[in-house]
Short mmCIF file of C-alpha atoms in Angstrom, two decimals:
data_model
loop_
_atom_site.label_atom_id
_atom_site.label_comp_id
_atom_site.label_asym_id
_atom_site.label_seq_id
_atom_site.Cartn_x
_atom_site.Cartn_y
_atom_site.Cartn_z
CA MET A 219 11.94 28.28 -1.98
CA ILE A 220 9.27 27.76 -4.66
CA LEU A 221 10.19 28.83 -8.04
CA HIS A 222 7.32 30.10 -10.24
CA SER A 223 7.53 29.26 -13.88
CA LYS A 224 5.40 27.51 -16.44
CA ASN A 225 8.37 25.38 -17.34
CA LYS A 226 9.09 24.17 -13.85
CA LEU A 227 8.44 20.39 -13.02
CA PRO A 228 7.76 20.11 -9.26
CA ASN A 229 9.06 16.78 -8.04
CA ILE A 230 6.57 15.56 -5.36
CA PHE A 231 7.00 12.16 -3.87
CA LEU A 232 4.75 9.88 -1.73
CA LYS A 233 5.54 7.93 1.62
CA PRO A 234 5.55 5.60 -4.96
CA LYS A 235 11.81 2.29 -26.50
CA LEU A 236 8.61 4.24 -28.40
CA ARG A 237 7.36 0.60 -28.65
CA GLU A 238 8.07 0.32 -24.99
CA ILE A 239 5.21 2.87 -23.99
CA THR A 240 1.68 1.64 -24.42
CA CYS A 241 -1.34 3.57 -23.42
CA ILE A 242 -3.67 0.78 -22.13
CA ASN A 243 -6.92 2.75 -21.51
CA THR A 244 -8.20 2.58 -25.03
CA ARG A 245 -11.92 2.37 -24.23
CA THR A 246 -14.26 5.31 -25.00
CA LYS A 247 -14.22 7.91 -22.31
CA LYS A 248 -16.54 10.83 -21.57
CA ALA A 249 -15.73 13.82 -23.72
CA ILE A 250 -13.91 16.54 -21.77
CA ASN A 251 -13.48 20.26 -22.42
CA MET A 252 -9.81 20.47 -22.87
CA GLU A 253 -9.75 24.18 -21.78
CA GLU A 254 -11.06 23.16 -18.30
CA ILE A 255 -8.05 20.91 -17.63
CA MET A 256 -5.61 22.44 -15.13
CA GLY A 257 -2.59 20.46 -16.35
CA GLU A 258 -1.08 17.01 -16.47
CA ILE A 259 0.51 15.20 -13.53
CA LEU A 260 2.86 12.24 -14.06
CA VAL A 261 2.61 9.52 -11.31
CA VAL A 262 5.36 7.04 -10.82
CA PRO A 263 4.82 4.30 -8.27
CA PHE A 264 7.29 1.53 -7.12
CA PHE A 265 6.09 -1.77 -8.67
CA GLY A 266 4.70 -3.42 -5.52
CA GLN A 267 0.94 -3.64 -5.10
CA GLY A 268 1.30 -1.68 -1.82
CA HIS A 269 2.77 1.20 -3.78
CA VAL A 270 0.75 1.06 -7.06
CA PHE A 271 -2.69 0.91 -5.33
CA PRO A 272 -2.40 3.95 -3.19
CA LEU A 273 -1.09 6.03 -6.10
CA THR A 274 -3.90 4.98 -8.32
CA GLU A 275 -6.22 6.26 -5.62
CA LEU A 276 -4.30 9.52 -5.57
CA CYS A 277 -4.72 9.89 -9.30
CA LYS A 278 -8.54 9.69 -8.81
CA LYS A 279 -8.35 12.29 -6.03
CA LEU A 280 -6.20 14.64 -8.24
CA SER A 281 -8.65 14.25 -11.13
CA SER A 282 -11.37 15.88 -8.99
CA PHE A 283 -9.29 19.15 -9.31
CA ARG A 284 -9.48 18.77 -13.12
CA PHE A 285 -5.91 17.64 -13.40
CA LYS A 286 -5.18 14.96 -16.02
CA THR A 287 -2.93 12.22 -14.42
CA THR A 288 -0.80 9.67 -16.20
CA LEU A 289 0.23 6.58 -14.11
CA ILE A 290 3.44 5.17 -15.41
CA ILE A 291 3.95 1.55 -14.62
CA SER A 292 5.50 -1.65 -15.81
CA SER A 293 3.64 -3.51 -18.51
CA ASP A 294 3.91 -6.62 -16.17
CA ILE A 295 1.49 -5.12 -13.71
CA SER A 296 -0.83 -3.38 -16.22
CA SER A 297 -3.43 -6.08 -15.72
CA SER A 298 -3.90 -5.28 -12.06
CA VAL A 299 -5.25 -1.75 -12.98
CA SER A 300 -8.84 -1.70 -12.24
CA SER A 301 -11.44 -1.25 -15.04
CA THR A 302 -12.83 1.77 -13.27
CA LEU A 303 -9.45 3.62 -13.47
CA LEU A 304 -9.25 2.69 -17.08
CA LEU A 305 -12.58 4.26 -17.81
CA HIS A 306 -11.86 7.34 -15.84
CA PRO A 307 -11.96 10.43 -18.32
CA LEU A 308 -8.92 12.13 -16.69
CA VAL A 309 -6.57 9.24 -15.88
CA SER A 310 -4.30 7.57 -18.41
CA VAL A 311 -1.99 4.58 -17.86
CA ALA A 312 1.37 4.38 -19.66
CA ALA A 313 2.73 0.83 -19.64
CA VAL A 314 6.44 0.79 -19.93
CA ASP A 315 8.43 -2.40 -21.09
CA ALA A 316 10.29 -2.87 -17.84
CA PRO A 317 10.00 -6.46 -16.62
CA LEU A 318 9.63 -6.94 -12.86
CA PRO A 319 12.43 -8.51 -10.82
CA PRO A 320 11.54 -11.91 -9.24
CA PRO A 321 10.53 -11.87 -5.51
CA PRO A 322 13.65 -12.01 -3.33
CA LYS A 323 14.24 -15.09 -1.30
CA PRO A 324 14.08 -14.65 2.50
CA GLY A 325 17.59 -13.66 3.74
CA LYS A 326 18.91 -13.25 0.26
CA PHE A 327 18.86 -10.11 -2.02
CA ASP A 328 20.29 -9.83 -5.46
CA PRO A 329 20.04 -6.09 -6.46
CA GLN A 330 20.75 -6.59 -10.18
CA PRO A 331 17.20 -7.40 -11.31
CA LEU A 332 15.81 -4.47 -9.46
CA MET A 333 18.43 -2.10 -11.01
CA LEU A 334 17.61 -3.34 -14.43
CA HIS A 335 13.92 -2.80 -13.79
CA CYS A 336 14.58 0.79 -12.63
CA LYS A 337 16.96 1.41 -15.57
CA GLN A 338 14.25 0.32 -18.05
CA LEU A 339 11.49 2.22 -16.27
CA ARG A 340 13.72 5.40 -16.40
CA GLN A 341 14.22 4.90 -20.13
CA GLY A 342 10.44 4.84 -20.58
CA MET A 343 9.99 7.99 -18.34
CA GLU A 344 12.51 9.91 -20.62
CA SER A 345 10.67 8.90 -23.66
CA ILE A 346 7.47 10.21 -22.10
CA LEU A 347 9.05 13.55 -21.06
CA ARG A 348 10.49 13.99 -24.61
CA SER A 349 7.03 13.25 -26.03
CA CYS A 350 5.48 15.87 -23.71
CA ARG A 351 7.99 18.44 -24.78
CA SER A 352 7.70 17.73 -28.51
CA VAL A 353 3.77 18.21 -28.68
CA LYS A 354 3.25 21.93 -28.88
CA ASN A 355 -0.10 22.35 -30.53
CA LYS A 356 -2.84 24.39 -28.91
CA PHE A 357 -4.65 21.15 -27.67
CA ALA A 358 -1.59 19.83 -25.70
CA ILE A 359 -1.86 19.63 -21.97
CA SER A 360 1.27 20.91 -20.05
CA VAL A 361 2.99 18.68 -17.53
CA VAL A 362 2.78 20.62 -14.28
CA CYS A 363 4.06 18.09 -11.75
CA ALA A 364 5.56 14.62 -11.29
CA ILE A 365 4.75 12.62 -8.32
CA VAL A 366 7.50 9.94 -7.70
CA ASP A 367 7.30 7.20 -5.21
CA ALA A 368 10.15 7.60 -2.69
CA MET A 369 11.41 4.05 -3.60
CA MET A 370 11.84 5.28 -7.27
CA LEU A 371 13.17 8.67 -6.38
CA SER A 372 16.85 8.03 -6.49
CA HIS A 373 16.67 6.17 -9.80
CA ILE A 374 14.88 8.82 -11.93
CA GLU A 375 15.24 12.19 -10.05
CA ASP A 376 17.97 13.54 -12.32
CA ILE A 377 16.06 13.11 -15.53
CA PHE A 378 13.75 15.86 -14.43
CA THR A 379 16.75 18.24 -14.04
CA THR A 380 17.88 17.08 -17.50
CA PHE A 381 14.58 18.29 -18.99
CA GLN A 382 14.24 21.62 -16.77
CA VAL A 383 16.66 24.39 -14.70
CA LYS A 384 15.21 23.78 -11.47
CA VAL A 385 13.11 21.21 -9.59
CA THR A 386 10.72 22.41 -6.90
CA VAL A 387 10.34 19.85 -4.17
CA ALA A 388 7.61 19.01 -1.54
CA ILE A 389 6.50 15.78 0.15
CA LEU A 390 3.19 14.05 0.18
CA VAL A 391 2.73 11.35 2.95
CA ASN A 392 0.19 8.50 2.82
CA THR A 393 -1.20 9.24 6.26
CA PHE A 394 -3.46 11.74 7.97
CA VAL A 395 -2.88 14.40 10.66
CA GLU A 396 -5.17 12.74 13.33
CA LEU A 397 -2.75 9.69 13.32
CA GLU A 398 0.69 11.15 12.82
CA GLN A 399 0.57 14.93 13.44
CA THR A 400 3.62 14.84 15.61
CA PHE A 401 5.72 13.16 12.91
CA LEU A 402 4.54 15.34 10.11
CA GLU A 403 5.41 18.40 12.12
CA TYR A 404 8.84 16.84 12.79
CA LEU A 405 9.34 16.32 9.02
CA VAL A 406 8.57 19.93 8.21
CA LYS A 407 11.24 21.06 10.84
CA GLN A 408 13.92 18.74 9.48
CA THR A 409 13.32 19.30 5.75
CA GLY A 410 12.02 22.83 5.64
CA LEU A 411 9.73 21.57 2.84
CA PRO A 412 6.05 21.69 2.35
CA ILE A 413 4.69 18.36 3.65
CA TRP A 414 1.12 17.18 3.55
CA GLY A 415 -0.62 14.03 5.00
CA VAL A 416 -3.03 13.07 2.18
CA GLY A 417 -4.03 9.55 3.11
CA PRO A 418 -4.75 6.95 3.84
CA MET A 419 -5.17 6.25 0.10
CA LEU A 420 -7.68 3.53 0.23
CA PRO A 421 -10.48 2.84 -2.33
CA GLU A 422 -13.43 5.11 -2.08
CA LYS A 423 -15.74 2.13 -1.38
CA PHE A 424 -13.61 1.21 1.63
CA TRP A 425 -14.52 4.54 3.09
CA THR A 426 -18.25 4.50 2.34
CA LEU A 427 -18.60 0.87 3.65
CA THR A 428 -16.51 1.37 6.75
CA ALA A 429 -18.48 4.50 7.61
CA SER A 430 -21.64 2.55 7.38
CA LYS A 431 -20.02 -0.31 9.47
CA SER A 432 -20.83 -2.74 6.72
CA LEU A 433 -18.93 -5.95 5.99
CA LEU A 434 -16.30 -5.35 3.23
CA ARG A 435 -16.30 -7.65 0.24
CA ASP A 436 -13.02 -7.41 -1.71
CA ARG A 437 -14.60 -8.36 -5.01
CA ASP A 438 -16.72 -5.26 -4.69
CA ILE A 439 -13.78 -2.90 -3.86
CA ARG A 440 -10.77 -4.39 -5.65
CA THR A 441 -11.29 -5.47 -9.28
CA ASN A 442 -8.96 -6.88 -11.85
CA PHE A 443 -7.22 -9.10 -9.38
CA SER A 444 -5.54 -12.39 -10.28
CA HIS A 445 -7.48 -14.55 -7.87
CA LYS A 446 -5.34 -17.63 -7.60
CA THR A 447 -6.40 -19.22 -4.46
CA ASN A 448 -7.56 -22.45 -2.95
CA TYR A 449 -10.57 -20.83 -1.17
CA SER A 450 -13.27 -18.47 -2.74
CA GLU A 451 -14.39 -15.36 -0.93
CA ASP A 452 -17.70 -17.02 -0.07
CA GLU A 453 -16.01 -20.03 1.41
CA VAL A 454 -13.84 -17.81 3.58
CA LEU A 455 -17.05 -16.01 4.63
CA ASN A 456 -18.80 -19.18 5.57
CA TRP A 457 -15.81 -20.21 7.71
CA LEU A 458 -15.73 -16.87 9.50
CA ASP A 459 -19.37 -16.94 10.25
CA SER A 460 -18.91 -20.23 11.95
CA LYS A 461 -16.45 -18.69 14.61
CA SER A 462 -17.02 -16.66 17.84
CA PRO A 463 -16.53 -12.77 17.91
CA SER A 464 -12.80 -11.76 18.04
CA SER A 465 -11.60 -15.33 18.24
CA ILE A 466 -9.43 -15.55 15.08
CA ILE A 467 -5.89 -14.51 14.66
CA TYR A 468 -5.34 -13.44 11.05
CA ILE A 469 -1.79 -14.18 9.78
CA ALA A 470 -0.68 -12.59 6.53
CA PHE A 471 2.60 -11.15 5.18
CA GLY A 472 3.33 -9.32 1.94
CA SER A 473 3.49 -11.13 -1.41
CA ASP A 474 7.34 -10.93 -1.37
CA VAL A 475 8.08 -9.83 2.15
CA VAL A 476 7.96 -12.94 4.24
CA PRO A 477 9.78 -14.65 7.15
CA THR A 478 12.39 -17.28 6.36
CA LEU A 479 11.53 -20.92 5.63
CA GLU A 480 12.73 -21.79 9.19
CA GLU A 481 10.38 -19.09 10.74
CA HIS A 482 7.45 -20.53 8.57
CA GLU A 483 8.03 -23.95 10.36
CA GLU A 484 7.99 -22.06 13.72
CA ILE A 485 4.64 -20.49 12.86
CA ALA A 486 3.15 -23.95 11.87
CA LYS A 487 4.44 -25.50 15.04
CA ALA A 488 2.99 -22.45 17.07
CA LEU A 489 -0.38 -22.85 15.37
CA GLU A 490 -0.49 -26.67 15.93
CA GLU A 491 0.32 -26.37 19.66
CA SER A 492 -2.15 -23.46 20.22
CA SER A 493 -4.98 -25.98 20.59
CA ARG A 494 -7.66 -23.39 21.37
CA GLN A 495 -6.75 -20.67 18.94
CA ASN A 496 -8.69 -20.11 15.72
CA PHE A 497 -6.68 -18.79 12.82
CA ILE A 498 -6.44 -17.84 9.11
CA TRP A 499 -2.95 -18.16 7.68
CA VAL A 500 -2.31 -16.85 4.28
CA ILE A 501 0.70 -18.19 2.31
CA SER A 502 1.50 -16.44 -0.86
CA LYS A 503 1.96 -18.33 -4.17
CA ASN A 504 5.39 -16.65 -4.30
CA GLN A 505 6.47 -18.62 -1.19
CA ASP A 506 8.40 -21.88 -1.52
CA TYR A 507 6.55 -23.40 1.50
CA TYR A 508 3.36 -25.04 2.60
CA PRO A 509 2.64 -26.50 5.93
CA ASN A 510 1.88 -30.07 4.89
CA GLY A 511 -0.25 -31.92 7.39
CA LEU A 512 -1.14 -28.93 9.48
CA GLU A 513 -4.80 -28.80 8.16
CA THR A 514 -5.26 -32.28 9.42
CA GLN A 515 -3.77 -31.54 12.73
CA VAL A 516 -5.86 -28.38 13.56
CA GLY A 517 -9.12 -29.35 11.89
CA LYS A 518 -11.84 -26.74 11.66
CA ARG A 519 -10.12 -24.22 13.92
CA GLY A 520 -7.64 -23.24 11.18
CA LEU A 521 -8.01 -22.07 7.50
CA ILE A 522 -4.81 -22.15 5.41
CA ILE A 523 -5.20 -19.84 2.24
CA ASN A 524 -2.72 -20.57 -0.38
CA GLY A 525 -2.67 -17.64 -2.73
CA TRP A 526 -4.95 -14.56 -2.76
CA ALA A 527 -6.92 -13.79 0.32
CA PRO A 528 -9.88 -11.46 0.81
CA GLN A 529 -8.24 -9.30 3.37
CA LEU A 530 -10.81 -6.64 3.79
CA LEU A 531 -13.50 -9.27 4.28
CA ILE A 532 -11.34 -11.00 6.99
CA LEU A 533 -10.51 -7.68 8.76
CA SER A 534 -13.96 -6.33 8.68
CA HIS A 535 -15.57 -9.46 10.04
CA SER A 536 -16.54 -9.53 13.74
CA SER A 537 -14.82 -12.96 14.37
CA THR A 538 -11.35 -11.48 13.61
CA GLY A 539 -9.63 -10.53 16.86
CA GLY A 540 -5.98 -9.84 15.85
CA PHE A 541 -3.63 -9.46 12.82
CA LEU A 542 -0.10 -10.93 12.76
CA THR A 543 1.49 -8.76 10.03
CA HIS A 544 4.74 -7.52 8.54
CA CYS A 545 3.39 -3.96 9.11
CA GLY A 546 3.08 -2.99 5.51
CA TRP A 547 1.40 0.39 5.55
CA ASN A 548 -1.67 -0.45 3.53
CA SER A 549 -2.41 -3.49 5.73
CA THR A 550 -1.86 -1.39 8.87
CA MET A 551 -4.21 1.31 7.65
CA GLU A 552 -6.81 -1.33 6.69
CA ALA A 553 -6.64 -3.02 10.14
CA ILE A 554 -6.88 0.24 12.05
CA GLY A 555 -9.87 1.26 9.98
CA GLN A 556 -11.68 -2.03 11.07
CA GLY A 557 -10.56 -1.82 14.69
CA VAL A 558 -8.20 -4.92 14.60
CA PRO A 559 -5.17 -4.88 16.90
CA LEU A 560 -1.90 -5.87 15.41
CA LEU A 561 0.94 -8.21 16.16
CA ALA A 562 3.99 -6.70 14.58
CA TRP A 563 6.54 -8.82 12.71
CA PRO A 564 8.48 -6.25 10.61
CA ILE A 565 10.87 -7.73 7.97
CA ARG A 566 12.47 -4.80 6.14
CA GLY A 567 12.32 -1.11 5.18
CA ASP A 568 9.68 1.18 6.74
CA GLN A 569 8.14 -1.82 8.39
CA PHE A 570 10.23 -1.36 11.58
CA TYR A 571 9.14 2.32 11.91
CA ASN A 572 5.42 1.19 11.29
CA ALA A 573 5.84 -1.36 13.99
CA LYS A 574 7.20 1.30 16.50
CA LEU A 575 4.19 3.41 15.59
CA ILE A 576 1.85 0.68 16.36
CA VAL A 577 3.36 -0.64 19.53
CA CYS A 578 5.02 2.33 21.12
CA TYR A 579 3.20 5.43 20.02
CA LEU A 580 -0.27 4.34 19.24
CA LYS A 581 -0.29 1.24 21.56
CA ILE A 582 -2.60 -0.76 19.51
CA GLY A 583 -0.48 -3.84 19.26
CA HIS A 584 2.47 -5.88 20.46
CA MET A 585 5.70 -6.98 19.04
CA VAL A 586 5.57 -10.72 18.05
CA SER A 587 8.78 -11.31 19.86
CA SER A 588 10.81 -10.01 22.75
CA ILE A 589 13.87 -9.65 20.57
CA GLY A 590 12.31 -6.43 19.25
CA GLU A 591 14.56 -4.53 16.86
CA ASN A 592 16.71 -7.82 16.45
CA ILE A 593 13.90 -9.37 14.42
CA GLY A 594 15.38 -10.11 11.07
CA LEU A 595 18.80 -10.87 12.78
CA LYS A 596 17.50 -13.66 15.03
CA ARG A 597 15.06 -16.30 14.42
CA VAL A 598 11.60 -15.84 15.84
CA LYS A 599 10.78 -19.05 17.73
CA LYS A 600 7.54 -21.03 18.22
CA GLU A 601 7.30 -20.06 21.90
CA GLU A 602 7.43 -16.45 21.16
CA ILE A 603 4.75 -16.65 18.48
CA ILE A 604 2.51 -18.57 20.88
CA GLN A 605 3.00 -16.00 23.72
CA GLY A 606 2.73 -13.05 21.30
CA VAL A 607 -0.60 -14.20 19.88
CA GLN A 608 -1.98 -14.89 23.35
CA ARG A 609 -0.77 -11.56 24.66
CA LEU A 610 -2.53 -9.70 21.78
CA MET A 611 -5.72 -11.55 21.88
CA GLU A 612 -6.26 -11.26 25.68
CA ASP A 613 -5.05 -7.45 25.98
CA LYS A 614 -8.45 -5.65 26.41
CA GLN A 615 -6.73 -2.23 26.55
CA VAL A 616 -5.17 -2.70 23.13
CA HIS A 617 -8.39 -3.85 21.68
CA ASN A 618 -10.25 -0.89 23.09
CA ARG A 619 -7.63 1.59 21.99
CA VAL A 620 -7.76 0.48 18.33
CA LYS A 621 -11.51 0.53 18.42
CA ASP A 622 -11.46 4.11 19.49
CA LEU A 623 -8.92 4.94 16.87
CA SER A 624 -11.06 3.28 14.12
CA HIS A 625 -13.79 5.77 14.80
CA LYS A 626 -11.68 8.25 12.88
CA TYR A 627 -12.62 6.26 9.83
CA ARG A 628 -16.38 6.38 10.44
CA HIS A 629 -16.93 9.72 8.71
CA GLY A 630 -15.19 8.64 5.48
CA PHE A 631 -11.96 9.96 3.99
CA PRO A 632 -10.32 12.26 6.64
CA ILE A 633 -11.37 15.88 6.37
CA SER A 634 -7.80 16.92 7.14
CA SER A 635 -6.53 14.94 4.18
CA ALA A 636 -9.21 16.38 1.87
CA ALA A 637 -8.15 19.80 2.97
CA THR A 638 -4.35 19.22 2.48
CA LEU A 639 -5.07 17.90 -1.09
CA HIS A 640 -6.58 21.32 -1.73
CA ASP A 641 -3.49 22.85 -0.32
CA PHE A 642 -1.40 20.75 -2.55
CA LYS A 643 -3.47 21.75 -5.65
CA ASP A 644 -2.88 25.47 -4.80
CA PHE A 645 0.86 24.77 -4.46
CA ILE A 646 0.82 23.22 -7.88
CA MET A 647 -1.04 26.06 -9.50
CA GLN A 648 1.38 28.66 -7.97
CA ALA A 649 4.41 26.75 -9.28
CA LYS A 650 2.72 26.44 -12.61
#
């Protein structure tokens, strides 16, 4: 049931002390006619890059409907916000003093730093909502909606009920109908809520360059990165250019979602023994591991990147023939868009469901190991990695299916998602 009132704050989420709140977009922006603004939307992502980046893209999409959006993030990640977003006339960024928890060690998880982060972010949210209610002059823009990342929902949901009688709920999902229609329809039946597939939320340049079948350059698409790495983007491109089409397996996990140290050793052994397999292996700066001596053993057939890697460049290059991944959603969407099949190594959370989508439903990849759902409980061994990579690289049907699926990206941002964003806008205006 949708309750219609100017005072209601619909709580919409996505599959994301006064000194503590700082507005960081202080540059001069284009003048806006305040009377044309439809209202303000608060957007609260989880702190990981895989959560922040899609929701910043959503902010841009919503601004096209003349909504002002305020992205509420930790001050620790404010430097990752792109300069184009900071200059956007209808997007603001509120940086809250909520230090990020350290990356968890593989196999070990201490919930206390995460709980402290969420508590501090919650306090910042309360200050923002109090500020919104206290401003009542004729130039004030009313908050019409809060979009809260599913990972943050349980930590801050009740503060909305504190500030209002009722909360209207709907769900936005970072996917598109052509990819997951069956599952979106299932969610509607199970929840009885309005549910929209509004993604994939990737940068606009990703869509335009993909539609033109151009090589993607991360430096042109993603700005304000901390480029701590041992190889420049140009050096990576030169290495890619030296390899045969579809000959490289690209191996990359999340910045803080990685296999155990023992499994890293198994990867290194597998790559050393796969004497004919070209590879790029990305090892995050957050990882307490480096395969010393492997570069000498494999010579020019391997590139080990320590730190930031130009993932879009690698995935869009014709020499890349497979992607060994933890199945983070953004990486999955980027790989499908470039027609690269996936070797799934899920580690936690939704990654197991993403892996099932890839392997069992879309059939555009394989599991890295025959232990399947027991990944995370049993160590993945060298032999399984070798066999998994070989199986993926040689499976022509999987390669053909993902190429066919990538054609859905060739016309730019999905028409179905653009339409559902319009539906969402109408929903908000009715609730307003």
